[in-house]
PDB file of C-alpha atoms in Angstrom:
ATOM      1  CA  UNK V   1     134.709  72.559 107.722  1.00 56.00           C
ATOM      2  CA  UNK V   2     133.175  75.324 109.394  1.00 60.00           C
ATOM      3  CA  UNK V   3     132.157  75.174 113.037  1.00 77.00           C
ATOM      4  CA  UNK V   4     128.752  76.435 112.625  1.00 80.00           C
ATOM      5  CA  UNK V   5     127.667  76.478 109.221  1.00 86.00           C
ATOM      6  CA  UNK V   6     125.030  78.855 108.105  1.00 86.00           C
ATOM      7  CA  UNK V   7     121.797  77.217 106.919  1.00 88.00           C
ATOM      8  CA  UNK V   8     121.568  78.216 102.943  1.00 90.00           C
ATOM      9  CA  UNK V   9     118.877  80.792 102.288  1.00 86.00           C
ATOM     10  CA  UNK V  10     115.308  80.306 101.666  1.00 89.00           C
ATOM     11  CA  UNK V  11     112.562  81.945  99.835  1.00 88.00           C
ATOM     12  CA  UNK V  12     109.266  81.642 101.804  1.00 88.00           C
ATOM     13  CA  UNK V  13     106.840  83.208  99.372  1.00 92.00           C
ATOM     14  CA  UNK V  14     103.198  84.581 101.337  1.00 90.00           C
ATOM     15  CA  UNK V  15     101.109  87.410 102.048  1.00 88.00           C
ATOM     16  CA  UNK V  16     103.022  91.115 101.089  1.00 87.00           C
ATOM     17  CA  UNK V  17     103.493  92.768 104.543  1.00 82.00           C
ATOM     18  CA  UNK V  18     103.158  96.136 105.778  1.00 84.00           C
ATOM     19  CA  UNK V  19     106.056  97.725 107.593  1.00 86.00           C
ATOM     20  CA  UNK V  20     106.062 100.924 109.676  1.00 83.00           C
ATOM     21  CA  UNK V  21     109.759 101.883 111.716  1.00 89.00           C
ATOM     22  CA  UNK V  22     112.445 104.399 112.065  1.00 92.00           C
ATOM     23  CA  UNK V  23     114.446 104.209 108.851  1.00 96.00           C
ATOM     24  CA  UNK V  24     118.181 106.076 108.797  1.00 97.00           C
ATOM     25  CA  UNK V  25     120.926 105.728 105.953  1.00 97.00           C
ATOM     26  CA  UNK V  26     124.361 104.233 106.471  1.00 97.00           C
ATOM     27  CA  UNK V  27     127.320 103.913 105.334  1.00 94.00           C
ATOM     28  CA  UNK V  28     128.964 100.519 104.525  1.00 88.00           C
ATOM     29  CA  UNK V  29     132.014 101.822 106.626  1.00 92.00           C
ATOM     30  CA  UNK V  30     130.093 102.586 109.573  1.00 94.00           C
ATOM     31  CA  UNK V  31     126.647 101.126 110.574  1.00 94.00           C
ATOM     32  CA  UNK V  32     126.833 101.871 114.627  1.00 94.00           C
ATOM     33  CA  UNK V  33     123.922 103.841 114.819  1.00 96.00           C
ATOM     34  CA  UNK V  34     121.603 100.441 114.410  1.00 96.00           C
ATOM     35  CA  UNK V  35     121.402  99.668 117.942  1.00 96.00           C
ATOM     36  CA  UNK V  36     120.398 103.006 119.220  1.00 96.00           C
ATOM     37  CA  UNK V  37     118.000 102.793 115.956  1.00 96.00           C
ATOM     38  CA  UNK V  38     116.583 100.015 117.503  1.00 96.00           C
ATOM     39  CA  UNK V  39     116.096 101.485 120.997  1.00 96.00           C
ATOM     40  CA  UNK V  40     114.498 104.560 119.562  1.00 94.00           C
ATOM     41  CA  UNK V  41     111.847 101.838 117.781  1.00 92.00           C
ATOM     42  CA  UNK V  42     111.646  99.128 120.415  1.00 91.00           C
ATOM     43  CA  UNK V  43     108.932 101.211 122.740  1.00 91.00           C
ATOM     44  CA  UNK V  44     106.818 101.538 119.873  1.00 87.00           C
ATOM     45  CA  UNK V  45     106.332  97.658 119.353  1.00 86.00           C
ATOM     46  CA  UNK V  46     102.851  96.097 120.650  1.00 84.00           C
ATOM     47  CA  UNK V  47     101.617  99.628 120.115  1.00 86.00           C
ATOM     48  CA  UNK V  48     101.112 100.340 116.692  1.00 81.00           C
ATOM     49  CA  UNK V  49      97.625 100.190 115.018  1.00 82.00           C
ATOM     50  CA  UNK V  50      96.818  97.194 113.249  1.00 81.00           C
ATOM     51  CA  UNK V  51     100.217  95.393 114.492  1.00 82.00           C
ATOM     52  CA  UNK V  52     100.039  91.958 113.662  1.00 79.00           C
ATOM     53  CA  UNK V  53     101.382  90.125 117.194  1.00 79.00           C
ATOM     54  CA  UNK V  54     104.440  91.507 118.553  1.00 75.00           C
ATOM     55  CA  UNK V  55     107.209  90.701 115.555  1.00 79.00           C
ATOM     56  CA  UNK V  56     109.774  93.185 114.368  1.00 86.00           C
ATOM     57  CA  UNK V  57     112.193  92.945 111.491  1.00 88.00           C
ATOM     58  CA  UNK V  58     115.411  94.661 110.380  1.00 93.00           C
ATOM     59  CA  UNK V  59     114.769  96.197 106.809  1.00 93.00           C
ATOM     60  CA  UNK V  60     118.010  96.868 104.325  1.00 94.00           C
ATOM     61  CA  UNK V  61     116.790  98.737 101.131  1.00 94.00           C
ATOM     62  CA  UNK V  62     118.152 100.940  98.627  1.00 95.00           C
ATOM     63  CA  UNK V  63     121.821 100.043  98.287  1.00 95.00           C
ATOM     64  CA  UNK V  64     123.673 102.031  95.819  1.00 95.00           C
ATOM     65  CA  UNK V  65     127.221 100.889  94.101  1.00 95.00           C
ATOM     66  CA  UNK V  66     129.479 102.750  96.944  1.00 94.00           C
ATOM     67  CA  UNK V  67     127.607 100.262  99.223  1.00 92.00           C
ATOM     68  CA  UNK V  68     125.445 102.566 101.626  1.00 95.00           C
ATOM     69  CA  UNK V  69     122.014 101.835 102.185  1.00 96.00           C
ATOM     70  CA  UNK V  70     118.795 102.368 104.089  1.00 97.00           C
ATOM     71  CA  UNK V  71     118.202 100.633 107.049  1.00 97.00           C
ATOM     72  CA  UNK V  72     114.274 100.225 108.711  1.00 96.00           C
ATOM     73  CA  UNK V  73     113.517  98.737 111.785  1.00 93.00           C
TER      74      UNK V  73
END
């Protein structure tokens, strides 16, 4: 019995979004550069044309077999 279970996925289906951000490639032995990612993308939220409110998401695409992968916030 775990002492905070993790709520099982879900698949919310709606509009497709657009995403702008700073986008970087990692490594899956070393992802350390996400927080300065962040802080390089952070002053651009609230000021991007067409933003819609003041939401931000973290973006992993592109995964290969050796586990590395694009990151966009």
């Amino acid at each position: 019995h775990a002492k905070n279970p993790i709520a099982p996925p879900r698949i919310v289906e709606g509009e497709p979004l657009l995403i702008f951000g700073v986008s970087e490639r990692y490594s899956c032995h070393d992802k350390s550069g996400i927080p300065a990612q962040w802080a390089r993308m952070v002053p651009h939220i609230g000021t991007i044309r067409e933003q819609k409110g003041a939401v931000a998401y973290g973006v992993v695409y592109n995964s290969d077999e050796e586990g590395n992968f694009e990151y966009l916030c």
